[in-house]
Coordinates of C-alpha atoms and ligand atoms in Angstrom, one line a residue:
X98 CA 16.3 104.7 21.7
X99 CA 18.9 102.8 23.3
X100 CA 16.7 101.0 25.5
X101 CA 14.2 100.5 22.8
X102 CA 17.7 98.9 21.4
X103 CA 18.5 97.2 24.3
X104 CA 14.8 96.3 24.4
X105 CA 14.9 94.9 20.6
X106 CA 18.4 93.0 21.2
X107 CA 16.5 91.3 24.3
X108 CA 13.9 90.4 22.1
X109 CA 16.2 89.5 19.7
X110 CA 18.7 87.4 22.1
X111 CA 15.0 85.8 23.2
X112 CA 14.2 85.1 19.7
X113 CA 18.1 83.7 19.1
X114 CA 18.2 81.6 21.9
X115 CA 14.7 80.3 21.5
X116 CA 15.6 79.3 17.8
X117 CA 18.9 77.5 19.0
X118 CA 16.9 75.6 21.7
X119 CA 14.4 75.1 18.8
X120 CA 17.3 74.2 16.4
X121 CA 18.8 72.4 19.3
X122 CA 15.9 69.8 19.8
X123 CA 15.3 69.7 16.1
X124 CA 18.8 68.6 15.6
X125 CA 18.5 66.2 18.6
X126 CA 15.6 65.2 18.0
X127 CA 16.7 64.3 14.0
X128 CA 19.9 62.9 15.8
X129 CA 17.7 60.7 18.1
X130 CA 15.3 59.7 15.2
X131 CA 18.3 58.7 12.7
X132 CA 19.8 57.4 15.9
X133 CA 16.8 55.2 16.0
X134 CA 16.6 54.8 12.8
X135 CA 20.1 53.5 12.7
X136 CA 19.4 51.3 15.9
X137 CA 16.0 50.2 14.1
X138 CA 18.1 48.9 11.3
X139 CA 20.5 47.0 13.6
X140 CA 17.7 45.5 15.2
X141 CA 16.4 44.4 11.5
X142 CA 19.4 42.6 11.1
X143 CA 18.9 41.2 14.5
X144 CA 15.6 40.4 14.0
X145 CA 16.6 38.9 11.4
X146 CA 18.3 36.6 14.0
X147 CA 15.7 33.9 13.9
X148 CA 15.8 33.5 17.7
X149 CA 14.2 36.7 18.1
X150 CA 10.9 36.7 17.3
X151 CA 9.2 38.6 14.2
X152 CA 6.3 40.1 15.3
X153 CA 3.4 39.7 12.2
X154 CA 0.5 41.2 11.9
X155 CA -2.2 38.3 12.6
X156 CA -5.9 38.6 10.7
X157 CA -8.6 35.7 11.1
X158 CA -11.2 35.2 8.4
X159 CA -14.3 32.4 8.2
X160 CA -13.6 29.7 5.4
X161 CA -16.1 28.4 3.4
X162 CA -15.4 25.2 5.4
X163 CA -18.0 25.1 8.9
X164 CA -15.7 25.6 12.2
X165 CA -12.4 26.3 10.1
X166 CA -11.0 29.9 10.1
X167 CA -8.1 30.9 8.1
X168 CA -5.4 33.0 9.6
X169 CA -2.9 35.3 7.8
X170 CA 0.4 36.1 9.3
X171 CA 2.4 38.7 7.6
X172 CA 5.6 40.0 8.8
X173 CA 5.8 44.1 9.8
X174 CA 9.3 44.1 9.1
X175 CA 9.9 44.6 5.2
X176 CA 13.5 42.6 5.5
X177 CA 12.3 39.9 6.0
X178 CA 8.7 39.5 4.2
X179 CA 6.1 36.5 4.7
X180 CA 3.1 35.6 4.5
X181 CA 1.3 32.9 5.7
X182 CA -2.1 31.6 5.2
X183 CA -3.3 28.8 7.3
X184 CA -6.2 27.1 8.7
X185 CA -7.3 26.5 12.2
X186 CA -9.9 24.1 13.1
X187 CA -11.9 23.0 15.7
X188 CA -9.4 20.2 16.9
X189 CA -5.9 21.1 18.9
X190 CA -4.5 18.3 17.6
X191 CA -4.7 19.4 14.3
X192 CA -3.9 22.7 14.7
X193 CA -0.8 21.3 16.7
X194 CA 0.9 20.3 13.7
X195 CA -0.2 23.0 11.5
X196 CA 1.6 25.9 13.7
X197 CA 4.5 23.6 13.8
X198 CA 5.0 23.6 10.3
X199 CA 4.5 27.0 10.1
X200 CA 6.7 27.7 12.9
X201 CA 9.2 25.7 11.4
X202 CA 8.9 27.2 7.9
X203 CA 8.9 30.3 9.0
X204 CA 12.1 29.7 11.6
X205 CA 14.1 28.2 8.5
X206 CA 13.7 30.6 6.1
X207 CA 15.0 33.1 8.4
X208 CA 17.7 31.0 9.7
X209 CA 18.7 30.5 6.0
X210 CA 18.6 34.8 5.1
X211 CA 20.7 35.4 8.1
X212 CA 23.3 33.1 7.0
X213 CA 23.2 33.9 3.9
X214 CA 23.4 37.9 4.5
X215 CA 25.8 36.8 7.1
X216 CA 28.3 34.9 4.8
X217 CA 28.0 37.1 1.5
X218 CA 27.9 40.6 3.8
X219 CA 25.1 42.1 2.1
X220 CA 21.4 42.3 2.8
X221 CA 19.2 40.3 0.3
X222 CA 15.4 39.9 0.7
X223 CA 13.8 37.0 0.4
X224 CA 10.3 36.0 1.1
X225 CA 8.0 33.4 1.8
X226 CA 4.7 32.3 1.2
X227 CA 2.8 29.9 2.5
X228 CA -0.6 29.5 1.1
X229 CA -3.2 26.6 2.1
X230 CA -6.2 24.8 0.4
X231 CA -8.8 22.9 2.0
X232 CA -10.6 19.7 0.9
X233 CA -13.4 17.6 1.8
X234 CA -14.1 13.6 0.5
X235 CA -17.5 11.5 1.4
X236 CA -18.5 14.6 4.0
X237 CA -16.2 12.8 6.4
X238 CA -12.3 13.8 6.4
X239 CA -10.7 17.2 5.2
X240 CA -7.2 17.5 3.8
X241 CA -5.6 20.4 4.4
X242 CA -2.1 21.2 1.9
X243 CA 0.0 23.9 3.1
X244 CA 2.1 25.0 -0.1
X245 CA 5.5 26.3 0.9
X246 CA 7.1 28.9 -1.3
X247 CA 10.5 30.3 -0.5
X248 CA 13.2 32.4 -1.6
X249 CA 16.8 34.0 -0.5
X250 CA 17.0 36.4 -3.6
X251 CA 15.2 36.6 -6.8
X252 CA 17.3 33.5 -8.1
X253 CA 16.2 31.4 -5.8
X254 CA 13.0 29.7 -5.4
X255 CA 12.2 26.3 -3.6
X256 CA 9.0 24.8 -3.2
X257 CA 7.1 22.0 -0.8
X258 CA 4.2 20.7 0.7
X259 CA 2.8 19.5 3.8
X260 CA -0.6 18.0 4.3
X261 CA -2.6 17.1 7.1
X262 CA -6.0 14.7 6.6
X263 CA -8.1 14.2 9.2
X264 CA -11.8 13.3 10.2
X265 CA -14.0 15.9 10.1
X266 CA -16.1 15.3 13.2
X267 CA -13.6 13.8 15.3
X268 CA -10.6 15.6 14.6
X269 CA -8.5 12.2 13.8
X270 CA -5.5 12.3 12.0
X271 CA -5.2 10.0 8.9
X272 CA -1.6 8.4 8.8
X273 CA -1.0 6.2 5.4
X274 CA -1.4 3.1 7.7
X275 CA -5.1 3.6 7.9
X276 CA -5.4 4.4 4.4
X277 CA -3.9 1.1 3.9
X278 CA -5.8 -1.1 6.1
X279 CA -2.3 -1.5 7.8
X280 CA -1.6 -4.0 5.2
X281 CA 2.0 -3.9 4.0
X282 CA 1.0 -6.2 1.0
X283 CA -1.3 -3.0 0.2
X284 CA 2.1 -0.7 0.7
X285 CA 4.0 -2.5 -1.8
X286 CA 1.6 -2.2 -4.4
X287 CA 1.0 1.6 -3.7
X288 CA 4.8 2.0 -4.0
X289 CA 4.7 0.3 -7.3
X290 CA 2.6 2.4 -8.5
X291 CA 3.6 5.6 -7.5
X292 CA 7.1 4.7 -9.1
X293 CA 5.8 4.0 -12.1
X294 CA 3.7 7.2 -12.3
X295 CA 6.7 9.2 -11.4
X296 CA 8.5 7.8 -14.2
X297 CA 6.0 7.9 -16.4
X298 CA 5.5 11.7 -15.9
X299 CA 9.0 12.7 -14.8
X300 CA 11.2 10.4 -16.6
X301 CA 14.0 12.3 -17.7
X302 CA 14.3 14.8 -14.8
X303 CA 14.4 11.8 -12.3
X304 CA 17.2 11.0 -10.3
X305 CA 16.9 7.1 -10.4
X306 CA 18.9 6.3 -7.3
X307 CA 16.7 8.7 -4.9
X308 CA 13.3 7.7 -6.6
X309 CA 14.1 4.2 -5.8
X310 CA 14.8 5.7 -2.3
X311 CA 11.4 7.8 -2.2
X312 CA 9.2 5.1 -3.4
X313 CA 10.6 2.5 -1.1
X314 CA 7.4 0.4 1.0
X315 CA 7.6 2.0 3.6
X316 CA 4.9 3.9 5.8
X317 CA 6.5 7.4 6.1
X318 CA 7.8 7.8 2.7
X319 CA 3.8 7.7 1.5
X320 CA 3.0 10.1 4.6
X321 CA 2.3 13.8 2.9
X322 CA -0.9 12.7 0.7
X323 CA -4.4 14.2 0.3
X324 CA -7.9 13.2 -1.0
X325 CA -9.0 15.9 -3.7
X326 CA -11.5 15.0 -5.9
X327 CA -12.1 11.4 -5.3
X328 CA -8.1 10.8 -6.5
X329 CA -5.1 10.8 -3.8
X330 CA -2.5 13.2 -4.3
X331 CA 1.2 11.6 -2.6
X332 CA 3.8 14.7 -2.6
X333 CA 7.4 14.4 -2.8
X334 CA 10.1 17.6 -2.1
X335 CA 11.4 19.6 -4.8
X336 CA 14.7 17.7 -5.5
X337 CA 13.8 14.8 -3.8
X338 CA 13.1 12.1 -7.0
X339 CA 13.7 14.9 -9.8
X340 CA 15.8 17.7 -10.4
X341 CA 15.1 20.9 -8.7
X342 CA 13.8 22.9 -12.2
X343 CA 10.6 20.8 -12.0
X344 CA 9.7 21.9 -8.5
X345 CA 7.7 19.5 -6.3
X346 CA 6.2 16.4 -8.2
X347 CA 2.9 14.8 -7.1
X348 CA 1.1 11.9 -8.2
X349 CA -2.4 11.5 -8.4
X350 CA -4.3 8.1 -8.8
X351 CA -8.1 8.0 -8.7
X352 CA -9.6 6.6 -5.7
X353 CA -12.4 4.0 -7.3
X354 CA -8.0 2.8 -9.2
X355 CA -6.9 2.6 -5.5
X356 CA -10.3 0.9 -4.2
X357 CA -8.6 -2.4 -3.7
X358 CA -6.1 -1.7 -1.4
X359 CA -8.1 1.3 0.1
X360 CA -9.7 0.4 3.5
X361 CA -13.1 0.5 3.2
X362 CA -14.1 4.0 4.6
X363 CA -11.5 5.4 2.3
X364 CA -13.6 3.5 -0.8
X365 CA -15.8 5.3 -3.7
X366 CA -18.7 3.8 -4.6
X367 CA -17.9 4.3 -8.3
X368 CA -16.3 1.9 -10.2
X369 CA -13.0 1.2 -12.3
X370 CA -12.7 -0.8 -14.8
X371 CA -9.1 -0.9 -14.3
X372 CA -7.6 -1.1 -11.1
X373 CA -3.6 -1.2 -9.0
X374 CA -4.6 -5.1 -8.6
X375 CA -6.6 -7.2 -10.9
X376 CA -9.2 -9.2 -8.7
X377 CA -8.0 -12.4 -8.3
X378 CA -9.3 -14.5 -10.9
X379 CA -12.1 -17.1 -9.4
X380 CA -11.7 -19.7 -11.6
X381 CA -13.6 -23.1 -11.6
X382 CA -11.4 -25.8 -9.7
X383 CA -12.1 -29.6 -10.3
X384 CA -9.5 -32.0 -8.7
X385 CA -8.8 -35.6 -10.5
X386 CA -8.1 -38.3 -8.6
X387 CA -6.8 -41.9 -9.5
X388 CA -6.5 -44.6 -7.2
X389 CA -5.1 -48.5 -6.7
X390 CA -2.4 -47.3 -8.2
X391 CA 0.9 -46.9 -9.4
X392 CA 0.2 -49.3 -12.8
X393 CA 3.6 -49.6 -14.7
X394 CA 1.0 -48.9 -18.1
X395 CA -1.9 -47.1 -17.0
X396 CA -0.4 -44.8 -14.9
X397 CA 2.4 -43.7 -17.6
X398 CA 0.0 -42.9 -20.0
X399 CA -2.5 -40.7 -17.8
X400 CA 0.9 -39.1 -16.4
X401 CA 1.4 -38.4 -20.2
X402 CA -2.1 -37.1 -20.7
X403 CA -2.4 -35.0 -17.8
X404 CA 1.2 -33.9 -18.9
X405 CA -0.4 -32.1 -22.3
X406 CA -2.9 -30.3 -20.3
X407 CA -0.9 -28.6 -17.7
X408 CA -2.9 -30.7 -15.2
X409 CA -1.7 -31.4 -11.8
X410 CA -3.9 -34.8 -9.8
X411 CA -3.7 -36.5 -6.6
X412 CA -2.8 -40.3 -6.9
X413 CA -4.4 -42.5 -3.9
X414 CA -1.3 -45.5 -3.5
X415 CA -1.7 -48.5 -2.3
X416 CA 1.3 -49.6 -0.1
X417 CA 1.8 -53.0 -2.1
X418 CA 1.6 -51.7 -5.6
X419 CA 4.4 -48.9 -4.8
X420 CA 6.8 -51.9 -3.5
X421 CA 6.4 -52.9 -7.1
X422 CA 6.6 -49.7 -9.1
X423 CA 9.2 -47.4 -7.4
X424 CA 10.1 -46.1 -10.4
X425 CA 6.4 -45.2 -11.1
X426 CA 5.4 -43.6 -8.1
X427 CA 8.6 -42.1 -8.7
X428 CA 7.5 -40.3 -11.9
X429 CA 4.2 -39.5 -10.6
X430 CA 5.9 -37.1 -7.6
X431 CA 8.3 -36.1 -10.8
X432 CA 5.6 -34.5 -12.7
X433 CA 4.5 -32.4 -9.8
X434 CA 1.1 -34.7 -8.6
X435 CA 0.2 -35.3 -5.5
X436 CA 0.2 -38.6 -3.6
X437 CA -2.1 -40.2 -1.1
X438 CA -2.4 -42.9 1.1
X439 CA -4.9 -45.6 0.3
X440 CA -3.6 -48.3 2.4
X441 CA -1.2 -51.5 2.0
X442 CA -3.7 -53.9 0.3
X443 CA -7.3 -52.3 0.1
X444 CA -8.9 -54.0 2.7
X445 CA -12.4 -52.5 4.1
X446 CA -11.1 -50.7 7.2
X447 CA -15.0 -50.4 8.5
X448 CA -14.1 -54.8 9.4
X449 CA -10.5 -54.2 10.3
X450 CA -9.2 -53.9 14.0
X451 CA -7.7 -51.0 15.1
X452 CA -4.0 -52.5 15.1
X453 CA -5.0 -53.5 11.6
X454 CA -6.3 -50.3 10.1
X455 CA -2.8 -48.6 11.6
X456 CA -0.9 -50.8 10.1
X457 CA -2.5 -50.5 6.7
X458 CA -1.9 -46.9 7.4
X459 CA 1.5 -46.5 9.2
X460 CA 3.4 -49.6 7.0
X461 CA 2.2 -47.5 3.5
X462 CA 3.3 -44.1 4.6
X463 CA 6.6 -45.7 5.3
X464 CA 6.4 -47.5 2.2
X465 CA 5.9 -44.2 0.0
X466 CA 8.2 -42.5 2.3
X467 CA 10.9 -45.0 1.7
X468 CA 10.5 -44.7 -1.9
X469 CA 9.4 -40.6 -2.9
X470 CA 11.4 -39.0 0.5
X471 CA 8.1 -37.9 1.7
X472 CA 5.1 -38.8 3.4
X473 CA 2.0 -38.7 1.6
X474 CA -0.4 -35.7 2.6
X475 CA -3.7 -37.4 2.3
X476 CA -5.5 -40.3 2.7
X477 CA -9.0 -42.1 0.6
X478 CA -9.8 -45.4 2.6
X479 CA -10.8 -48.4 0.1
X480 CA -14.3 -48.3 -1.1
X481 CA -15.0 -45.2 0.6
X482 CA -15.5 -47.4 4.1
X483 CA -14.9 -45.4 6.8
X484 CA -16.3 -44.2 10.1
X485 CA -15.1 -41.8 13.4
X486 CA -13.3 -44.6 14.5
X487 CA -11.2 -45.1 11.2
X488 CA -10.7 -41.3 11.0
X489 CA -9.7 -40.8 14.5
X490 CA -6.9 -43.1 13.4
X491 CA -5.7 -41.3 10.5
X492 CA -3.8 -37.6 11.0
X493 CA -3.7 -36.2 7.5
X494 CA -7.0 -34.8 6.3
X495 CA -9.4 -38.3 4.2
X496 CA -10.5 -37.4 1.2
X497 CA -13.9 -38.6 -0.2
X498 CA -14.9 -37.6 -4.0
X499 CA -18.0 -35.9 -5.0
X500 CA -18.3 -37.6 -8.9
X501 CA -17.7 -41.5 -9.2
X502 CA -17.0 -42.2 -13.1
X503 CA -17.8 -45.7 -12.2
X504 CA -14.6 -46.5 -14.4
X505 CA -14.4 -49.6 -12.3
X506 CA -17.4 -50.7 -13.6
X507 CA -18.2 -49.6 -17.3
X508 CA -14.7 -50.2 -18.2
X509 CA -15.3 -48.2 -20.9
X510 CA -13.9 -45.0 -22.3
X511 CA -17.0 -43.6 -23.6
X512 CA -18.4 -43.2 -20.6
X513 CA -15.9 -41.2 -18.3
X514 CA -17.0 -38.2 -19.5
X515 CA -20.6 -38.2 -19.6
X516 CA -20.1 -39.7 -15.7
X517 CA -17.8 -36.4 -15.0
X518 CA -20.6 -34.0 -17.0
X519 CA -23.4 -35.0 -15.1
X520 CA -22.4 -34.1 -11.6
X521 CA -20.1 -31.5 -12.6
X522 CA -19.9 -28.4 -10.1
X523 CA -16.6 -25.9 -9.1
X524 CA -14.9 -27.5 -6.3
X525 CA -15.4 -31.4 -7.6
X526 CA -13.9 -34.1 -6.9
X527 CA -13.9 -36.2 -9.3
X528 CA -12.9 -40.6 -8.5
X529 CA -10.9 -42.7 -11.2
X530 CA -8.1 -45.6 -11.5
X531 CA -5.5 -45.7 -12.8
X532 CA -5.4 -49.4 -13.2
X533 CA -8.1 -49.9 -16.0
X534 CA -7.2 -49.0 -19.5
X535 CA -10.3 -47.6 -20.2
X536 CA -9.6 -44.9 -17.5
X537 CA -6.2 -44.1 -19.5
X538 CA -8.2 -43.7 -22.9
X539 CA -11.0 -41.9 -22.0
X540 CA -9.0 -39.5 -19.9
X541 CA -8.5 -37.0 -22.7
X542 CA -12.2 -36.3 -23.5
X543 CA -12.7 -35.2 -20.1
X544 CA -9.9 -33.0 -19.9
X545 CA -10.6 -31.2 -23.2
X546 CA -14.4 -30.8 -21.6
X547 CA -13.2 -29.3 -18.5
X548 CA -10.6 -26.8 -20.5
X549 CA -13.6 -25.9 -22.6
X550 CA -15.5 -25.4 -18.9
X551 CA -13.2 -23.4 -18.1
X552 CA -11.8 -25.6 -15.1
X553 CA -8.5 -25.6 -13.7
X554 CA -6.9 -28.8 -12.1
X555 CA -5.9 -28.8 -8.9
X556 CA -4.7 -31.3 -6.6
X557 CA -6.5 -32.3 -3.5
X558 CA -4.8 -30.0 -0.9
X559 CA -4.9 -27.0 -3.5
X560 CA -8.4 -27.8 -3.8
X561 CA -8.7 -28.0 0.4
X562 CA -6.3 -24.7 0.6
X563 CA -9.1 -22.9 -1.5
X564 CA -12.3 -24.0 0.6
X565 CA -10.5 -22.7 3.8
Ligands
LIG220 NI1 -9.5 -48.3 -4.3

């Protein structure tokens, strides 16, 4: 009996001590587990550090886009969530600057929960989400726009894009400067009219002084756009132009709108109506021209006739008639016309010498300079004479016409006009004096024609200016 006892408190001290080792491990092992636990959670709050990495559970899925995958990071630690959806394409370049903004999303958002955990000494979780969509214009560039959504608590919420637009063969990245042409001109206008969008859809939520900032001309400030359905979409930050409450404003402007300061790859084929610039308007040009001039009678009332319909003419001087008339030449440069050189005394420089011909030449451009301050800016040589030799001696451009109203001749104001309408073309130049009262009379006529026409009046260098 006893040594069944003995036998049964052995078996029972085996069974004790078996159950304190058992209870033993348990409780270290429980120990070790919280322990780890415990540890685990410091290390949340140091991998929460964002100089320690996060490791994230990576996943790779086709897109409906040839050669672009789309990868999904999400973070294993529930602390400190993300998600983020990206795309990775066939170019390193591209991808390049994709993971940096991820990267750099990712690191900031962390950097921001730790400080802010940090300072207020309690743990909040935020979370971020970065989502992307993918675009494709004329089946030549993608644009890729990375949507950035963040929070610290359940208060907070910020909000931003990124975009990336490249070609789709070549992998090239599309900076505004290429959109552009590289034409600042272009940049200005763009500016414009992003401004005005802004206000016209953000108005009272803007922040004038930053949206005047945001919208300057100037490359990097129109840098985050993309091309989604034939319109450009330019991006600003949440609180960058607006107040924060309407998150991140974008403007979008049709592409055939923008076709005008677009370069051409970047161009639809359809058609606005309305566009940033109105196409310069081609109108008809026709450029009078009076010569033998200034007449102290003649001249004053075809100043005062061109005067009443806005129209500017080029008056070919002769040197000797200016010595008389200062004050008429005078008026002429007054009223905004142009003046030319058509020698001292209207001799046929075709006969004349070559010491002759710069006289006639060099003595009148001193003459009109000595009288108007400046020297005249072209020259018509009497009777049209002229030749390589003559215009070898002359250094401002000499000016023919290409409708003679034969006012010298007719002496009548009748005919001026119906000499103008029969060689009338864009671009004409058109040869009167303004020494005949006849030419004074029947000036009006013609310049109610041409207003009808549809002509403006240009002086000779405008004229010259618009052919080159
Ligand atoms: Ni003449």
């Amino acid at each position: 009996m006893r040594h069944r006892k003995s036998n049964r408190s052995a078996m029972i001290d085996f069974l004790l001590i078996s159950s304190i080792i058992t209870l033993t491990a348990i409780i270290i092992i429980t120990i070790s587990i919280t322990g780890q636990f415990k540890f685990q959670k410091t290390t949340v709050a140091a991998t929460a550090n964002p100089n320690v990495e996060i490791p994230s559970l990576i996943d790779i899925t086709d897109s409906s886009f040839p050669g672009i995958e789309i990868v999904t990071e999400t973070s294993i630690n529930s602390l400190v969530p993300y998600t983020l959806h990206y795309p990775k394409t066939p170019f390193d370049s591209v991808n390049e600057q994709i993971k940096t903004y991820i990267n750099d999303s990712r690191y900031n958002y962390i950097t921001a929960l730790h400080n802010r955990n940090e300072k207020n000494k309690v743990k909040t979780i935020g979370n971020l989400n970065i989502t992307s969509e993918i675009h494709e214009y004329n089946d030549q560039f993608y644009s890729i726009v990375l949507k950035n959504e963040s929070s610290l608590n359940r208060l907070t919420y910020e909000e931003s894009f990124n975009t990336i637009v490249f070609h789709k063969d070549t992998g090239n990245i599309v900076h505004p400067r290429e959109l552009l042409n590289d034409d600042v001109g272009h940049l200005d206008v763009l500016a414009k009219a992003v401004r005005a969008e802004l206000l016209r859809y953000y108005n009272s939520s803007l922040n004038e002084g930053n949206l005047a900032n945001a919208t300057s001309p100037r490359w990097e400030k129109f840098s985050r756009f993309a091309i989604i359905d034939n319109s450009i979409v330019f991006y600003f930050n949440q609180g960058e132009v607006a107040v924060k409450d309407v998150g991140s404003p974008t403007v979008t402007l049709p592409i055939s709108y923008l076709n005008p300061i677009l370069a051409s790859v970047f161009q639809s084929e359809e058609k606005s109506e309305v566009t940033i610039v109105t196409p310069k308007e081609n109108k008809k040009k026709v450029a009078l021209t009076f010569d033998d001039g200034p007449h102290p009678k003649v001249t004053m009332q075809i100043l005062n006739t061109l005067e009443k319909y806005d129209a500017k003419a080029t008056f070919f001087m002769l040197g000797k008639q200016v010595e008389k008339h200062t004050d008429i030449a005078k008026e002429v440069v007054s009223r905004g016309h142009e003046i030319g050189n058509h020698t001292y005394n209207h001799p046929e420089l075709t006969k004349q010498s070559t010491s002759q011909v710069q006289w006639q030449v060099d003595h009148t451009d001193q003459i009109i300079f000595d009288v108007i301050g400046e020297y005249p800016t072209v020259f018509r040589p009497p009777y049209g004479a002229k030749n390589q030799h003559v215009d070898s001696l002359i250094d401002v451009p000499v000016i023919m016409w290409t409708i003679d109203t034969y006012d010298w001749k007719h002496r009548d104001p009748n005919k001026l006009l119906p000499a103008v309408k029969a060689n009338l073309h864009d671009g004409a130049i058109i040869l009167m004096h303004d020494i005949h009262q006849s030419t004074a009379d029947g000036l009006e006529s013609v310049l109610i024609y041409l207003q009808q026409e549809g002509y403006e009046f240009v002086t000779v260098s405008e004229l010259l200016a618009e052919q080159n």
